Coordinates of C-alpha atoms and ligand atoms in Angstrom, one line a residue:
M1 CA 138.5 130.0 77.0
S2 CA 135.6 130.8 74.6
P3 CA 136.2 134.2 72.7
L4 CA 132.4 134.9 72.9
L5 CA 131.8 135.8 76.2
P6 CA 128.2 135.7 77.4
P7 CA 126.0 138.9 77.5
L8 CA 126.5 139.6 81.2
I9 CA 125.5 142.9 81.6
I10 CA 122.4 144.0 79.6
S11 CA 120.5 146.5 80.6
L12 CA 116.8 146.1 80.4
L13 CA 115.2 148.9 81.3
M14 CA 111.0 149.6 81.8
M15 CA 110.8 146.1 82.6
P16 CA 107.7 145.2 84.5
S17 CA 108.7 143.2 87.8
L18 CA 107.7 139.6 88.1
A19 CA 104.3 139.5 90.1
S20 CA 103.6 136.9 92.3
T21 CA 100.2 135.6 93.2
P22 CA 99.2 133.0 95.5
S23 CA 97.9 130.8 93.1
F24 CA 101.1 130.2 91.2
S25 CA 104.2 129.3 93.2
D26 CA 106.4 128.6 90.6
S27 CA 106.7 132.7 89.6
V28 CA 108.4 133.5 92.8
E29 CA 112.1 134.0 91.6
S30 CA 115.0 134.4 93.9
P31 CA 118.7 133.9 93.1
P32 CA 119.6 130.6 92.7
D33 CA 122.4 128.3 94.2
A34 CA 125.3 128.8 91.6
S35 CA 126.7 125.4 92.3
D36 CA 123.6 123.6 90.9
P37 CA 124.3 122.9 87.4
C38 CA 120.5 124.4 86.5
S39 CA 121.1 127.7 88.2
S40 CA 122.2 128.9 84.5
I41 CA 118.8 128.1 83.3
H42 CA 117.5 130.6 86.4
G43 CA 120.1 133.4 85.0
V44 CA 123.1 132.7 87.0
L45 CA 126.5 132.5 85.2
L46 CA 130.3 132.3 85.9
H47 CA 132.3 135.2 84.8
R48 CA 135.7 135.1 85.7
G49 CA 135.0 132.4 88.4
E50 CA 132.5 134.6 90.0
P51 CA 128.7 134.0 89.8
V52 CA 126.6 136.8 88.1
Y53 CA 123.1 136.7 88.2
D54 CA 120.7 138.2 85.8
P55 CA 117.3 137.0 86.1
H56 CA 116.3 138.1 82.5
T57 CA 118.7 135.5 80.7
F58 CA 118.6 131.7 80.5
S59 CA 121.7 129.5 79.3
S60 CA 122.8 126.0 78.9
P61 CA 124.5 124.4 82.4
N62 CA 127.7 125.4 82.5
Y63 CA 127.5 128.0 79.8
P64 CA 130.0 129.6 78.3
L65 CA 131.5 126.2 78.1
Q66 CA 130.0 123.0 77.2
Y67 CA 126.6 121.6 78.3
L68 CA 127.0 118.8 80.9
S69 CA 125.5 115.7 79.8
K70 CA 122.2 114.0 81.7
Q71 CA 120.6 117.4 82.5
D72 CA 117.0 118.1 83.0
C73 CA 116.7 121.9 83.9
L74 CA 113.1 123.6 84.2
R75 CA 112.4 127.2 84.5
V76 CA 108.9 128.9 84.5
I77 CA 109.0 132.5 84.1
R78 CA 106.1 134.9 84.4
A79 CA 104.9 138.3 83.1
T80 CA 102.8 140.8 84.6
K81 CA 99.2 140.6 83.7
G82 CA 98.7 142.5 80.3
Y83 CA 102.6 141.6 79.4
E84 CA 103.8 138.9 76.9
I85 CA 107.3 137.4 77.0
H86 CA 109.9 137.7 73.9
V87 CA 113.1 135.8 73.7
M88 CA 116.2 136.5 71.8
F89 CA 118.9 134.1 71.4
R90 CA 122.5 135.6 71.4
N91 CA 126.1 134.6 70.0
Y92 CA 125.9 131.0 69.0
F93 CA 123.7 127.8 69.3
Q94 CA 124.8 124.3 69.5
I95 CA 123.0 121.7 70.7
E96 CA 123.1 117.8 69.7
R97 CA 121.0 117.4 66.4
T98 CA 119.8 113.8 65.5
Y99 CA 121.3 111.8 62.8
D100 CA 119.5 109.0 61.0
R101 CA 121.2 105.5 60.4
R102 CA 123.0 106.8 57.2
G103 CA 124.6 109.1 59.3
A104 CA 123.1 112.3 57.3
L105 CA 121.6 115.2 59.2
K106 CA 117.9 115.2 59.6
E107 CA 115.9 118.2 58.4
D108 CA 113.1 118.2 60.7
Y109 CA 114.1 120.8 62.8
M110 CA 111.4 120.2 65.3
D111 CA 112.7 116.6 65.9
C112 CA 115.3 117.0 68.6
P113 CA 115.1 113.3 70.5
N114 CA 118.4 113.7 72.0
D115 CA 119.1 117.1 73.3
Y116 CA 117.0 120.0 73.2
L117 CA 115.8 123.5 74.4
E118 CA 111.9 123.5 74.7
L119 CA 109.9 126.3 75.1
R120 CA 106.2 126.4 75.5
D121 CA 103.6 128.9 76.3
G122 CA 102.4 128.5 79.5
P123 CA 103.5 127.2 82.7
Y124 CA 103.1 123.7 82.2
G125 CA 104.9 120.9 80.3
F126 CA 101.3 120.4 78.6
S127 CA 101.0 124.0 77.5
P128 CA 101.3 124.5 73.9
L129 CA 104.4 124.1 72.5
I130 CA 106.2 127.1 71.1
G131 CA 109.3 124.9 69.8
R132 CA 111.9 122.1 70.4
Y133 CA 115.4 123.6 69.3
C134 CA 118.6 121.7 68.6
G135 CA 121.6 121.9 66.0
N136 CA 123.6 124.9 65.4
S137 CA 121.7 127.7 63.9
L138 CA 120.5 130.6 66.3
P139 CA 116.5 130.2 66.2
R140 CA 115.3 133.0 64.2
D141 CA 111.9 132.8 64.6
D142 CA 110.0 135.6 66.4
I143 CA 109.6 133.4 69.6
R144 CA 106.8 134.8 72.3
A145 CA 104.9 133.2 75.1
R146 CA 101.4 134.9 74.7
S147 CA 99.9 133.5 77.7
G148 CA 102.1 135.6 80.0
Y149 CA 104.2 132.5 81.3
M150 CA 107.1 130.7 79.5
W151 CA 108.1 127.0 80.2
I152 CA 111.5 126.8 79.5
R153 CA 113.3 123.3 79.4
F154 CA 116.7 122.0 78.7
H155 CA 117.3 118.2 78.4
S156 CA 120.5 116.4 77.6
D157 CA 121.0 112.8 77.0
D158 CA 124.0 110.7 78.4
A159 CA 126.2 111.1 75.0
L160 CA 127.8 114.2 72.8
E161 CA 127.6 117.6 74.5
Y162 CA 128.0 121.0 72.5
G163 CA 128.3 124.8 73.1
G164 CA 124.9 125.4 74.3
F165 CA 123.3 128.8 74.1
T166 CA 122.5 131.7 75.8
A167 CA 119.2 134.0 75.3
T168 CA 117.4 137.0 77.2
F169 CA 113.8 137.9 77.3
E170 CA 111.7 141.0 77.8
F171 CA 108.2 141.7 78.9
R172 CA 106.3 143.7 76.0
L173 CA 102.9 144.9 76.4
A174 CA 100.4 142.5 75.0
Y175 CA 97.8 144.0 72.8
D176 CA 96.2 140.9 71.6
Q177 CA 96.4 138.9 74.6
V178 CA 95.1 135.2 73.4
Y179 CA 95.1 133.2 76.9
P180 CA 94.6 135.7 79.5
N181 CA 93.0 133.2 81.8
V182 CA 96.2 130.8 82.1
G183 CA 97.3 130.3 85.1
A184 CA 94.3 131.7 86.8
C185 CA 93.1 128.6 88.1
H186 CA 96.0 126.9 89.7
Y187 CA 95.7 125.5 93.1
D188 CA 98.8 124.3 95.2
H189 CA 98.8 121.6 98.3
L190 CA 102.2 121.6 99.3
D191 CA 102.5 121.5 103.0
G192 CA 100.1 118.5 104.0
L193 CA 99.9 114.9 104.1
D194 CA 96.4 114.5 103.4
G195 CA 93.7 116.8 102.2
D196 CA 90.6 117.6 99.9
I197 CA 90.5 118.5 96.4
D198 CA 87.2 120.4 95.9
M199 CA 87.2 120.5 91.9
T200 CA 83.6 121.4 91.9
S201 CA 84.2 125.2 93.5
A202 CA 87.4 125.4 91.2
V203 CA 85.3 125.0 88.3
R204 CA 82.2 127.2 89.6
S205 CA 84.7 130.0 90.2
Q206 CA 85.4 130.3 86.6
L207 CA 81.5 130.3 86.0
S208 CA 81.5 134.3 86.6
D209 CA 83.8 134.7 83.3
R210 CA 81.1 134.2 80.6
S211 CA 83.3 135.2 77.7
L212 CA 85.4 132.3 78.9
R213 CA 85.6 129.4 76.4
E214 CA 88.2 126.7 77.2
S215 CA 89.4 126.7 80.6
E216 CA 92.2 124.6 82.4
C217 CA 92.5 123.9 86.2
V218 CA 95.0 122.6 87.5
W219 CA 96.1 121.3 91.0
R220 CA 99.7 120.6 92.4
V221 CA 100.2 117.8 95.3
E222 CA 103.2 117.6 96.7
V223 CA 104.3 115.5 100.0
P224 CA 107.5 114.9 101.7
K225 CA 110.0 113.0 99.5
H226 CA 110.2 109.7 100.9
L227 CA 106.3 109.3 100.7
K228 CA 103.9 109.1 97.5
V229 CA 100.7 110.4 96.9
W230 CA 97.6 107.9 96.9
L231 CA 94.5 109.9 95.1
S232 CA 91.2 109.0 95.8
I233 CA 88.5 110.1 93.7
D234 CA 85.2 110.4 96.0
K235 CA 83.2 111.9 93.3
F236 CA 83.4 112.0 89.2
I237 CA 80.8 113.4 87.2
L238 CA 82.2 115.1 84.2
G239 CA 79.7 117.6 82.3
E240 CA 79.8 115.5 79.0
P241 CA 80.9 112.1 80.1
N242 CA 82.7 110.0 77.3
Q243 CA 83.6 113.2 75.3
C244 CA 87.3 113.3 75.6
H245 CA 87.5 116.5 73.3
A246 CA 84.7 118.6 75.5
N247 CA 86.4 117.5 79.2
F248 CA 89.0 115.4 81.0
L249 CA 90.9 115.1 84.1
E250 CA 94.5 114.0 83.7
I251 CA 97.1 113.1 86.1
Y252 CA 100.8 113.6 85.9
T253 CA 103.6 112.4 88.5
G254 CA 106.9 113.6 89.1
N255 CA 106.6 116.5 86.7
T256 CA 104.5 117.6 83.8
F257 CA 107.7 116.4 81.5
D258 CA 106.3 113.3 80.5
K259 CA 102.6 112.1 79.1
P260 CA 100.1 111.5 82.0
V261 CA 99.9 108.5 83.9
K262 CA 96.0 108.6 83.5
K263 CA 93.4 110.4 81.5
L264 CA 89.9 109.9 82.7
C265 CA 87.0 111.4 80.4
G266 CA 84.5 108.7 81.3
A267 CA 81.6 107.9 83.8
S268 CA 83.7 106.7 86.6
A269 CA 87.1 107.1 88.3
A270 CA 88.8 105.0 90.9
S271 CA 91.5 105.6 93.5
I272 CA 95.4 105.6 92.1
F273 CA 98.3 104.6 94.0
T274 CA 100.9 106.8 92.4
S275 CA 104.9 106.1 92.5
H276 CA 106.0 109.8 93.2
H277 CA 105.7 112.3 95.7
T278 CA 104.4 114.6 93.6
L279 CA 101.3 114.8 91.5
Y280 CA 99.5 117.3 88.9
L281 CA 95.9 117.1 88.1
R282 CA 94.7 119.3 85.0
L283 CA 91.0 119.6 84.6
F284 CA 89.8 120.6 80.9
T285 CA 86.7 122.0 80.1
L286 CA 85.4 123.2 76.7
N287 CA 82.8 125.7 77.4
S288 CA 80.7 126.9 80.5
T289 CA 77.9 124.5 79.8
V290 CA 80.2 121.6 80.8
R291 CA 81.6 123.5 83.6
Q292 CA 78.2 124.2 84.8
N293 CA 77.6 120.0 85.1
T294 CA 81.0 119.1 86.3
F295 CA 81.0 117.9 90.1
I296 CA 84.3 116.2 91.1
S297 CA 86.0 115.8 94.4
A298 CA 88.9 113.9 95.5
N299 CA 91.1 113.2 98.5
Y300 CA 94.8 112.8 98.8
S301 CA 96.9 111.3 101.2
A302 CA 100.7 110.4 101.7
Y303 CA 101.8 106.7 101.7
S304 CA 104.4 104.5 101.3
R305 CA 104.9 100.6 100.5
H306 CA 107.2 98.5 102.9
K307 CA 107.4 95.1 104.1
N308 CA 107.9 96.3 107.4
C309 CA 106.3 99.9 108.2
S310 CA 107.9 100.2 111.6
M311 CA 111.5 99.9 110.3
F312 CA 110.5 103.4 108.7
S313 CA 108.7 104.9 111.6
L314 CA 105.5 104.3 109.6
Y315 CA 102.0 103.1 110.8
S316 CA 101.0 99.8 109.2
C317 CA 97.6 99.8 107.1
G318 CA 97.8 95.9 107.5
D319 CA 98.2 95.7 103.6
E320 CA 101.7 96.7 102.7
N321 CA 100.6 100.1 103.3
C322 CA 102.3 102.4 105.5
I323 CA 101.0 105.9 106.4
P324 CA 103.0 108.4 108.9
H325 CA 101.7 108.6 112.5
Q326 CA 100.1 111.8 112.2
L327 CA 97.7 110.4 109.9
V328 CA 96.1 107.7 112.6
C329 CA 92.7 109.0 114.6
N330 CA 92.7 112.2 112.7
G331 CA 89.2 112.2 111.5
R332 CA 90.0 111.0 107.8
I333 CA 90.3 107.8 106.0
N334 CA 94.3 106.9 105.1
C335 CA 94.4 103.7 104.9
P336 CA 92.6 102.0 102.2
Y337 CA 90.5 99.8 104.7
Q338 CA 90.4 102.7 107.1
R339 CA 92.4 100.8 109.9
D340 CA 93.7 104.3 110.5
E341 CA 90.3 105.2 111.9
N342 CA 89.0 102.1 113.0
Y343 CA 89.7 101.7 116.7
C344 CA 89.7 105.9 117.6
E345 CA 86.4 106.2 119.3
K346 CA 87.0 103.3 121.6
E347 CA 90.9 104.4 122.3
K348 CA 89.4 107.9 123.6
R349 CA 88.4 105.9 126.6
W350 CA 91.3 105.0 128.8
Y351 CA 90.6 101.4 129.5
M352 CA 90.0 100.4 126.1
K353 CA 93.3 102.1 125.2
M354 CA 94.7 99.8 128.1
L355 CA 93.2 97.2 126.6
H356 CA 94.9 97.4 123.1
L357 CA 98.0 97.6 124.3
S358 CA 100.5 94.8 124.0
Y359 CA 102.0 94.8 127.6
F360 CA 98.5 94.9 129.1
P361 CA 98.8 91.3 130.8
L362 CA 102.1 93.0 132.4
I363 CA 100.5 95.6 133.5
L364 CA 97.7 93.7 135.1
I365 CA 100.1 91.8 136.9
I366 CA 101.6 94.8 138.2
V367 CA 98.1 96.2 139.2
V368 CA 97.2 93.0 141.2
V369 CA 100.5 93.0 142.8
F370 CA 100.4 96.3 144.2
I371 CA 97.0 95.9 145.5
I372 CA 97.8 92.7 147.1
I373 CA 100.8 94.8 149.0
S374 CA 98.6 97.6 149.7
I375 CA 96.0 95.2 151.7
L376 CA 99.0 93.4 153.3
V377 CA 100.2 97.1 154.4
L378 CA 96.8 98.4 155.6
W379 CA 96.3 94.9 157.4
T380 CA 99.6 95.3 159.3
T381 CA 99.0 98.8 160.3
R382 CA 95.6 98.0 161.7
I383 CA 96.9 95.6 163.7
C384 CA 99.5 97.8 165.5
R385 CA 97.0 100.4 165.9
C386 CA 94.8 98.1 167.8
T387 CA 97.9 96.9 169.9
N388 CA 97.8 100.6 170.7
K389 CA 94.5 100.6 171.7
E390 CA 94.7 97.9 174.0
S391 CA 96.6 99.5 176.4
S392 CA 93.7 102.2 176.6
T393 CA 90.6 102.9 178.6
Y394 CA 88.4 100.7 176.0
L395 CA 90.9 97.3 176.6
S396 CA 87.9 95.7 178.1
E397 CA 85.5 96.3 175.6
L398 CA 88.1 95.3 172.7
S399 CA 88.9 92.2 174.2
S400 CA 85.5 90.8 174.0
R401 CA 85.4 91.4 170.0
P402 CA 86.2 88.7 167.4
P403 CA 89.9 88.5 166.0
P404 CA 91.2 91.6 163.9
G405 CA 90.9 89.6 160.7
I406 CA 87.2 89.5 161.1
V407 CA 86.7 92.9 162.8
M408 CA 88.2 94.1 159.3
N409 CA 85.3 93.4 157.5
A410 CA 82.8 95.2 159.6
P411 CA 81.9 98.6 158.7
L412 CA 83.7 101.5 160.5
S413 CA 80.7 103.4 160.8
A414 CA 78.7 100.4 162.5
L415 CA 81.9 100.2 164.8
S416 CA 81.4 103.9 165.9
T417 CA 78.0 104.1 166.2
R418 CA 78.2 100.7 168.6
N419 CA 81.1 102.9 170.8
N420 CA 78.7 105.8 170.8
A421 CA 75.9 103.6 172.0
N422 CA 78.0 102.2 174.5
S423 CA 79.4 105.7 175.8
S424 CA 76.0 107.0 176.2
Q425 CA 75.0 103.8 178.2
Ligands
NAG501 C1 79.4 123.4 75.1 O1 79.8 122.1 74.2 C2 79.1 121.2 74.5 C3 79.9 119.9 74.1 O2 80.4 120.2 72.8 C4 77.9 121.5 73.2 O3 77.1 120.7 73.3 C5 77.4 122.5 73.7 O4 76.1 123.4 73.0 C6 78.4 123.7 74.1 N1 77.4 125.0 74.7 C7 78.0 126.1 74.8 C8 77.4 127.2 75.3 O5 78.6 126.7 73.7
NAG502 C1 110.0 95.3 112.1 O1 110.8 95.8 112.3 C2 110.6 96.2 113.5 C3 112.1 97.2 114.1 O2 113.1 97.1 113.1 C4 111.3 95.0 114.4 O3 111.1 94.8 115.6 C5 110.6 93.8 114.1 O4 110.5 92.6 114.4 C6 110.1 93.6 112.3 N1 108.9 93.0 112.0 C7 108.8 91.7 111.1 C8 107.8 91.3 110.8 O5 109.8 91.8 110.5
NAG503 C1 87.3 112.9 101.5 O1 87.1 113.9 102.2 C2 85.9 114.5 102.6 C3 85.8 115.5 103.2 O2 86.8 116.1 104.2 C4 85.2 113.4 103.3 O3 84.0 113.5 103.7 C5 85.4 111.8 102.7 O4 85.3 111.0 103.7 C6 86.8 111.5 102.6 N1 86.9 110.5 101.6 C7 87.9 109.5 102.0 C8 87.7 108.2 101.3 O5 88.7 109.8 103.0
CA504 CA1 123.9 114.5 73.9
CA505 CA1 93.2 108.8 109.2

């Protein structure tokens, strides 16, 4: 057992609670599942075998024991508006540090390619870097997130693990908040299989703040895990086309850990079939003039690629793309060649629907057989009625008629008027 017990009981008084706004769902925190190795980054530690939760701490996985290999733990913390986040490290700090080819320690403190703790001033992996930490000395810098958000990521590779770290953070009133607008233009699309992304209106809503210079709007799209996101950009007009420093749209898949899969700052954009079920879109604009002339709209849709869509209970677009059945005839295009919407108007009429069924000939045969049987049944009952009538008072009149098969073709009304005429005579 390590002699250095983690600072489990730290009373951080006068701390504003974590605010929750509808725009940024990552900020809603609840006690995580203690069996998840990443729960320690969310403040859960095992103390004498019992999980202890302190949301104002974050530690390496498995702390106070050695951290685990192949971990990627992420947490985003958020302060109430007007506060900034300060981080303090405790006890010890031991994260694998880079060795160069001769085995000498590299002096570059920021270069930690194997294992590291990464802190950013903002809620995303593309937010400004505060530092990437590794090695054996407690980070002594004044670590603070002035945007009111802090991105915390711990990464370890598959070899060499060390003691790790534990840290506490607190919220302090910010007298000079430099990025008051971070996280203010965030939109989540997490529940649907398809939808519109209206970037033009989002950018418009930022125009009311005249003092705002740079702005960043972010959309997070998530579809069920077994599917992927297809993004189709219908309209793409940037305020300053081909000026990548002034405006751009970046597309990230999975998380924002890695570089964007695409950075768009030209005059056009096409559709993108991503290979992940989550997607982040980041639209950067330098100033309000640029924002005023920005018009971008996109649609997203869940899809998957299989040789045989029906084996995965999906609808086939006819081109190896498969989509969930709910997206067929929902009034939106979800197949690249619109197959999911092409037959919908016709299919509303039942007989057209019947024609599209593969077992239509079978139904046709059944219907024809049924009609023939009905006719035969009607005919035989008719004969029976006629036989009964033969014994009645109309016997003489009926016996003068042609055989029953021919009578059937004569309209009943004509028959009855003739009867009436006969009786009135
Ligand atoms: C906004 O940025 C563009 C491109 O750099 C520049 O041409 C324009 O003058 C700027 N407008 C304002 C109001 O600063
Ligand atoms: C696709 O899968 C379904 C269900 O498993 C099967 O009935 C069908 O024959 C398969 N089609 C092809 C072209 O393999
Ligand atoms: C995208 O959504 C808009 C609004 O619902 C719609 O008008 C447009 O046709 C859609 N585009 C595609 C390719 O589905
Ligand atoms: Ca390692
Ligand atoms: Ca559709």
